[in-house]
mmCIF file of C-alpha atoms and ligand atoms in Angstrom:
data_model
loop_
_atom_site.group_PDB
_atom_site.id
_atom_site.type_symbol
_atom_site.label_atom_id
_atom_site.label_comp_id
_atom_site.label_asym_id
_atom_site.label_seq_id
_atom_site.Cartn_x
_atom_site.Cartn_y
_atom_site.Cartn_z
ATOM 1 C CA UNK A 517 -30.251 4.116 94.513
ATOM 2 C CA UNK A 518 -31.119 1.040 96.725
ATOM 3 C CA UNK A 519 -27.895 -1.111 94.960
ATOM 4 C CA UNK A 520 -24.431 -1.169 95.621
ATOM 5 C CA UNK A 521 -21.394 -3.312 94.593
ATOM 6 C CA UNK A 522 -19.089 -4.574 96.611
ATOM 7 C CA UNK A 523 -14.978 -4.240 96.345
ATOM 8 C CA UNK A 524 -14.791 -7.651 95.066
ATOM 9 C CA UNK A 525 -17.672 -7.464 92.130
ATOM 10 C CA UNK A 526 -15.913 -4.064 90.757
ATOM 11 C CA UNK A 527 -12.417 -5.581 90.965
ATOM 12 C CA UNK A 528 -13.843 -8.673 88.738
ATOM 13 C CA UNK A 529 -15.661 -6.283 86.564
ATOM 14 C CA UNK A 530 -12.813 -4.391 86.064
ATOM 15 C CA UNK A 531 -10.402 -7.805 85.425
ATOM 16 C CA UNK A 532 -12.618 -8.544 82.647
ATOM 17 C CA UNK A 533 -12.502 -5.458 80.736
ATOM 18 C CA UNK A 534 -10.066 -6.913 78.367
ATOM 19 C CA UNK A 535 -12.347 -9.687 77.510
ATOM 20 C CA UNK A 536 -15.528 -7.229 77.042
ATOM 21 C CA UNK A 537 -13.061 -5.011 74.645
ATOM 22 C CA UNK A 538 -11.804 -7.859 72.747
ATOM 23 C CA UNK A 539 -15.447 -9.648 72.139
ATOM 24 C CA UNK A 540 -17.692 -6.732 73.376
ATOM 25 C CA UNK A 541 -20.080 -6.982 70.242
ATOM 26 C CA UNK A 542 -19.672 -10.295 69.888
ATOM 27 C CA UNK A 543 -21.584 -10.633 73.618
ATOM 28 C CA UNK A 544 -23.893 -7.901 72.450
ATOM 29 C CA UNK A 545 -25.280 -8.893 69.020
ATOM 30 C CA UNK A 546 -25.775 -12.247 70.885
ATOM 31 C CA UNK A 547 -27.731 -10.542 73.586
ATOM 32 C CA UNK A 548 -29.580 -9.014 71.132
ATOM 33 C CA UNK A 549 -30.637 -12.135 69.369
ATOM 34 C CA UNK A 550 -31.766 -13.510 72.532
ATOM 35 C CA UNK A 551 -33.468 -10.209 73.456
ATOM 36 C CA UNK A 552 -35.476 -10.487 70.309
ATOM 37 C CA UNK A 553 -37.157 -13.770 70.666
ATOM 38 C CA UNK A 554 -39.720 -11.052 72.762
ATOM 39 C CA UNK A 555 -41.596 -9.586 70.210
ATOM 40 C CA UNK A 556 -43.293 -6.917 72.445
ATOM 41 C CA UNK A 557 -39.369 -5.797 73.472
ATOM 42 C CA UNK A 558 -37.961 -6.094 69.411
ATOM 43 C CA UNK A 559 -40.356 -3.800 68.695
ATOM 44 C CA UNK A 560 -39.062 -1.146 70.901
ATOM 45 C CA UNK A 561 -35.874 -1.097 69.318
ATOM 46 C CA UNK A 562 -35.201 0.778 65.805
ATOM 47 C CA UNK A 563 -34.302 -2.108 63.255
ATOM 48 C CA UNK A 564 -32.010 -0.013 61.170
ATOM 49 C CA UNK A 565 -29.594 0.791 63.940
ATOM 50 C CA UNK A 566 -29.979 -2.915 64.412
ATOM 51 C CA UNK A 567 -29.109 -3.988 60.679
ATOM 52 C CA UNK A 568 -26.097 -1.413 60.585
ATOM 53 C CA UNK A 569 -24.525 -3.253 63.413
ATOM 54 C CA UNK A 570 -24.606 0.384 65.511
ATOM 55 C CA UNK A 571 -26.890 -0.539 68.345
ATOM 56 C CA UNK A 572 -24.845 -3.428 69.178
ATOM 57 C CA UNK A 573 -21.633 -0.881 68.964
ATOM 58 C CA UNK A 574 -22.726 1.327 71.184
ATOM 59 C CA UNK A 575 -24.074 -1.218 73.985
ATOM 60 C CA UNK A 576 -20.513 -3.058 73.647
ATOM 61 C CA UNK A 577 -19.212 0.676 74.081
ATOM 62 C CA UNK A 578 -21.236 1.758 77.208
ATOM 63 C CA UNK A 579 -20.456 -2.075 78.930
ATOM 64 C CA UNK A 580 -16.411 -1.479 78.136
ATOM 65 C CA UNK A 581 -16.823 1.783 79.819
ATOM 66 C CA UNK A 582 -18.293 0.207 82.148
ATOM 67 C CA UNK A 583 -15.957 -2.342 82.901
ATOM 68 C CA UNK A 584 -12.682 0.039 82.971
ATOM 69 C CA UNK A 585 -14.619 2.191 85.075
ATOM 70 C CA UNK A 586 -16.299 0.044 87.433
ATOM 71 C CA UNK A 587 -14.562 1.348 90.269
ATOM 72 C CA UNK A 588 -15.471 5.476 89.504
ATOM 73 C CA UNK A 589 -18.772 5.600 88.486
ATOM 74 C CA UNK A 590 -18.559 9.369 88.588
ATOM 75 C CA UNK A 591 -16.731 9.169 85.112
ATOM 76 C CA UNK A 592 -19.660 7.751 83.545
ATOM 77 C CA UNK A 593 -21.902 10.523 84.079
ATOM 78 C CA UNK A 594 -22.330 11.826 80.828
ATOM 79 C CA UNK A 595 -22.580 8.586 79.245
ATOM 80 C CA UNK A 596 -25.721 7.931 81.712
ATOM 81 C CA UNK A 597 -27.221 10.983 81.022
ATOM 82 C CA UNK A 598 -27.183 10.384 76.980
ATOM 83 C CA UNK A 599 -28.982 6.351 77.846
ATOM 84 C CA UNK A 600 -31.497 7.492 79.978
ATOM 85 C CA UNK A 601 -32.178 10.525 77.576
ATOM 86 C CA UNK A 602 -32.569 8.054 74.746
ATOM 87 C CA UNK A 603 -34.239 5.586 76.784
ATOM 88 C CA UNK A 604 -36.875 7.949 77.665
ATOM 89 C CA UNK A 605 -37.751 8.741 74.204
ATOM 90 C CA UNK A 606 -38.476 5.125 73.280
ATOM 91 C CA UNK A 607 -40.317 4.771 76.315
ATOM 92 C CA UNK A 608 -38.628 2.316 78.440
ATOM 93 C CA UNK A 609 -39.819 1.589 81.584
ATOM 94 C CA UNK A 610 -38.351 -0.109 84.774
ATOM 95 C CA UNK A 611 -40.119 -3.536 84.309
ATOM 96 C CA UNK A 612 -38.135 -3.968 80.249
ATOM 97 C CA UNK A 613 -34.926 -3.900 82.810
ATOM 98 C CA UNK A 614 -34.939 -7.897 83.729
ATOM 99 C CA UNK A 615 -35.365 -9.113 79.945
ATOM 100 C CA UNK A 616 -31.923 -7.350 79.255
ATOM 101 C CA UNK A 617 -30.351 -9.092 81.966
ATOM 102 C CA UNK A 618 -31.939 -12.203 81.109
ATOM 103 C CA UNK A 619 -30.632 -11.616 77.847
ATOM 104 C CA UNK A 620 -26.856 -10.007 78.622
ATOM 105 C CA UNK A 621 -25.751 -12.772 81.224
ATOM 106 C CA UNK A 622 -26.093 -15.773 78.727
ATOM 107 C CA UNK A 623 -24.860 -14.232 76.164
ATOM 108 C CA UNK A 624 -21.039 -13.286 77.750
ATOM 109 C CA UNK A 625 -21.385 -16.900 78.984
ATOM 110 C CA UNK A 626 -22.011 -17.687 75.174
ATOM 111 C CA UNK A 627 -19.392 -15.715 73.744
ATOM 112 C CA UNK A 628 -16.790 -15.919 76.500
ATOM 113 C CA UNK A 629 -17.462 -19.723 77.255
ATOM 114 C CA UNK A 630 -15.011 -21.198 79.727
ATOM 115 C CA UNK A 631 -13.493 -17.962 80.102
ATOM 116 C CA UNK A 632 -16.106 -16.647 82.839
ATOM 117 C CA UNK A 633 -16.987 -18.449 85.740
ATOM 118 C CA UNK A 634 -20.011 -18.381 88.107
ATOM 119 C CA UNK A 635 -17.909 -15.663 90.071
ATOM 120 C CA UNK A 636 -17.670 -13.529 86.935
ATOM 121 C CA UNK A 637 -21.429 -13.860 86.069
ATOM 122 C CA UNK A 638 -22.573 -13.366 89.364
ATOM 123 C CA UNK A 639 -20.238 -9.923 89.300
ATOM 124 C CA UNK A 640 -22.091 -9.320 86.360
ATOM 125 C CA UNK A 641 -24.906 -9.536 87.160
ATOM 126 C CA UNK A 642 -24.800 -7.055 90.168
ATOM 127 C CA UNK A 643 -23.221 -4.712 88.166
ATOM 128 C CA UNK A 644 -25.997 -5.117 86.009
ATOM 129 C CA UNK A 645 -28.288 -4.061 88.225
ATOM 130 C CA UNK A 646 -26.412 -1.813 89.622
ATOM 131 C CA UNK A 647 -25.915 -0.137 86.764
ATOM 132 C CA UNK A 648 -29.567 -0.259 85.346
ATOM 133 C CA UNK A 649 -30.978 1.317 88.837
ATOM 134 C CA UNK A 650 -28.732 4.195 88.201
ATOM 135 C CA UNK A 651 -30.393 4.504 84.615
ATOM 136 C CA UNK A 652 -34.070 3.782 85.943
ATOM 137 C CA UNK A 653 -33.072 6.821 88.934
ATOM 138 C CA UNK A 654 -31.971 9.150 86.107
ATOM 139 C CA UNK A 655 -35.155 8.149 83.837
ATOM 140 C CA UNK A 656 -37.861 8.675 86.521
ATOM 141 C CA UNK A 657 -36.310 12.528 86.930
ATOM 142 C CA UNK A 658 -37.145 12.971 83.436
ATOM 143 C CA UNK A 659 -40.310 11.351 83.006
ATOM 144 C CA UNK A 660 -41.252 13.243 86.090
ATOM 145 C CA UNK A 661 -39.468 16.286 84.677
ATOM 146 C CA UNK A 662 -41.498 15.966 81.386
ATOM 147 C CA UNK A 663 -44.468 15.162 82.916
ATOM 148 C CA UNK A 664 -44.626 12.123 80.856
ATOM 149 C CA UNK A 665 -45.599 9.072 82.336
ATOM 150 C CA UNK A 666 -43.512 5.578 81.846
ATOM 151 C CA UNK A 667 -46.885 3.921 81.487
HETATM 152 C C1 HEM B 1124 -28.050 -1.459 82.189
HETATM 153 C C2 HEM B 1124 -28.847 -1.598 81.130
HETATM 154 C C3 HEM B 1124 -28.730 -0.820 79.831
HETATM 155 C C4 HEM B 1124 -27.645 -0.202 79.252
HETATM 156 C C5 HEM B 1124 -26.214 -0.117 79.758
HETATM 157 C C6 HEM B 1124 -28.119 0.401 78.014
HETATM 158 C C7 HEM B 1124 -27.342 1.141 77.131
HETATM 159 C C8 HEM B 1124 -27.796 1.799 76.014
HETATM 160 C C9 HEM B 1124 -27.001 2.628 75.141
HETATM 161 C C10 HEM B 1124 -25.506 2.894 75.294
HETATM 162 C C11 HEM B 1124 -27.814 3.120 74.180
HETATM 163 C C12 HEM B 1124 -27.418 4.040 73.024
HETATM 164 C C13 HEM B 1124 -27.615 5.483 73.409
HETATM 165 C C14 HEM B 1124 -27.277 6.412 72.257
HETATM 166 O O1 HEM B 1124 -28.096 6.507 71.318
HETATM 167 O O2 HEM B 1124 -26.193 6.995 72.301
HETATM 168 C C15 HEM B 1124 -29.135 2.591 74.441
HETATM 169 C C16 HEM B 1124 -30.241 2.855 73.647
HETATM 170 C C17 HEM B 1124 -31.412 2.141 73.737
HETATM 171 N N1 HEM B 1124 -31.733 1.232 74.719
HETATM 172 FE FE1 HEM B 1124 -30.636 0.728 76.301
HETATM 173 N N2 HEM B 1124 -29.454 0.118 77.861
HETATM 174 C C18 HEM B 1124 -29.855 -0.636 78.933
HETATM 175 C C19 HEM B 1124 -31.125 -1.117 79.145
HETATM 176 C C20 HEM B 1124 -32.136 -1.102 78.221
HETATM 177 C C21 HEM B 1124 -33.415 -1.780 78.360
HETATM 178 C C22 HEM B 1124 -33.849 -2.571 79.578
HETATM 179 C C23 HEM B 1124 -34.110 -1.545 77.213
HETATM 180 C C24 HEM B 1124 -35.477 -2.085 76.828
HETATM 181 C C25 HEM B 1124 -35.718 -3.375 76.750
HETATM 182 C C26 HEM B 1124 -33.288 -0.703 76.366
HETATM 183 C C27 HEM B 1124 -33.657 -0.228 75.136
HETATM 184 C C28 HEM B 1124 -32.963 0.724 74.419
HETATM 185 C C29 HEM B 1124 -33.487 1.325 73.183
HETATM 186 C C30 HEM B 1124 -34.818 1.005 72.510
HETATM 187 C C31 HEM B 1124 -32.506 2.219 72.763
HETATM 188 C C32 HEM B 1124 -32.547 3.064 71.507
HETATM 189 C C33 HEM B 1124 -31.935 2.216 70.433
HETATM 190 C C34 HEM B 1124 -32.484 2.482 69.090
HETATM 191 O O3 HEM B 1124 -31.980 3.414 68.464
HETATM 192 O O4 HEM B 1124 -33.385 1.758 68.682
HETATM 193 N N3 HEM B 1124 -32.099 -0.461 77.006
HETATM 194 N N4 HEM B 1124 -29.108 1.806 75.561
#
C-alpha cells in the first residue's frame, strides 16, 4: 500500500458521513452519468444493475461505509474482499481507477454544491485513492492467485 491518510482527511471524511447517507445515490447515479460519457468504461458495467438503480445502491453503500469508518479501515475488510472479488470478474484493471475519480469528485461537488469545500474534496479525493490502492492490492493477489492476467 504506498497511500496513507492523514488525521485530518479521515476526520473530514468521517464529518461528512451524514451528507454521503442523506444524498449518497444522489452523488453516485451522477457519477455514473459522468462515468458513462466513456464508452470503452460503460461497457464494463452490467446495464441492468444500472437500470434497477442497484449499482448505484451499492456504490452509495460501500462510500457511507466508508465514510463512518474512515478512521478503522479494519472494519471494512469484508466489504473489500466482496469489490475486489467482483471487480476481478469484470476485469478491472488499475489504469480504469482515475476515470472513477474523475467521475466521483464532481459529482459530490454536483450534488452537495456549496456544502463541500475544496478541503472536503481534496479529503476526498485522498481517500479515494486511498481506498482504491487497497482494492487494486487485494485485486493483484487474485489475478495473481488465478493466474489470470489484468491485461
Ligand atoms: C475506490 C473505488 C471503487 C469502489 C469503492 C467500488 C465499489 C464497488 C462496489 C461496492 C461494487 C459492488 C460489489 C457487489 O456486487 O457487491 C462494485 C462493483 C463493480 N465495480 Fe467498482 N468500485 C470502485 C472502482 C471501480 C472502478 C475503477 C471500476 C471500473 C471503471 C469499477 C467497476 C465495477 C464493476 C464493473 C462492478 C460490477 C458491477 C456490475 O454488476 O456491473 N469499480 N464496485
Amino acid at each position: 500500500m504506498t497511500r496513507t491518510m492523514s488525521p485530518e482527511t479521515m476526520a473530514i471524511v468521517k464529518s461528512t458521513a451524514p451528507a454521503i447517507q442523506q444524498h449518497g445515490v444522489a452523488i453516485t447515479t451522477r457519477m455514473y452519468e459522468r462515468l458513462f460519457v466513456d464508452p470503452d468504461i460503460k461497457a464494463l458495467f452490467d446495464q441492468s444493475a444500472q437500470m434497477s438503480g442497484e449499482q448505484p445502491k451499492r456504490l452509495a453503500a460501500a462510500i457511507l461505509a466508508f465514510a463512518q469508518n474512515a478512521d478503522k479501515v479494519d472494519a471494512l475488510k469484508p466489504a473489500i474482499a466482496r469489490m475486489a472479488a467482483r471487480h476481478v470478474e469484470r476485469r478491472i484493471k488499475p489504469e480504469h481507477y482515475p476515470a472513477v475519480a474523475d467521475a466521483l469528485l464532481p459529482a459530490i461537488k454536483d450534488v452537495l454544491g456549496d456544502g463541500v469545500n475544496e478541503a472536503v474534496l481534496a479529503a476526498w479525493g485522498e481517500a479515494y485513492w486511498f481506498l482504491a490502492d487497497v482494492l487494486i492490492g487485494e485485486e493483484a493477489v487474485l489475478y495473481e492467485e488465478r493466474s489470470l492476467s489484468p491485461a
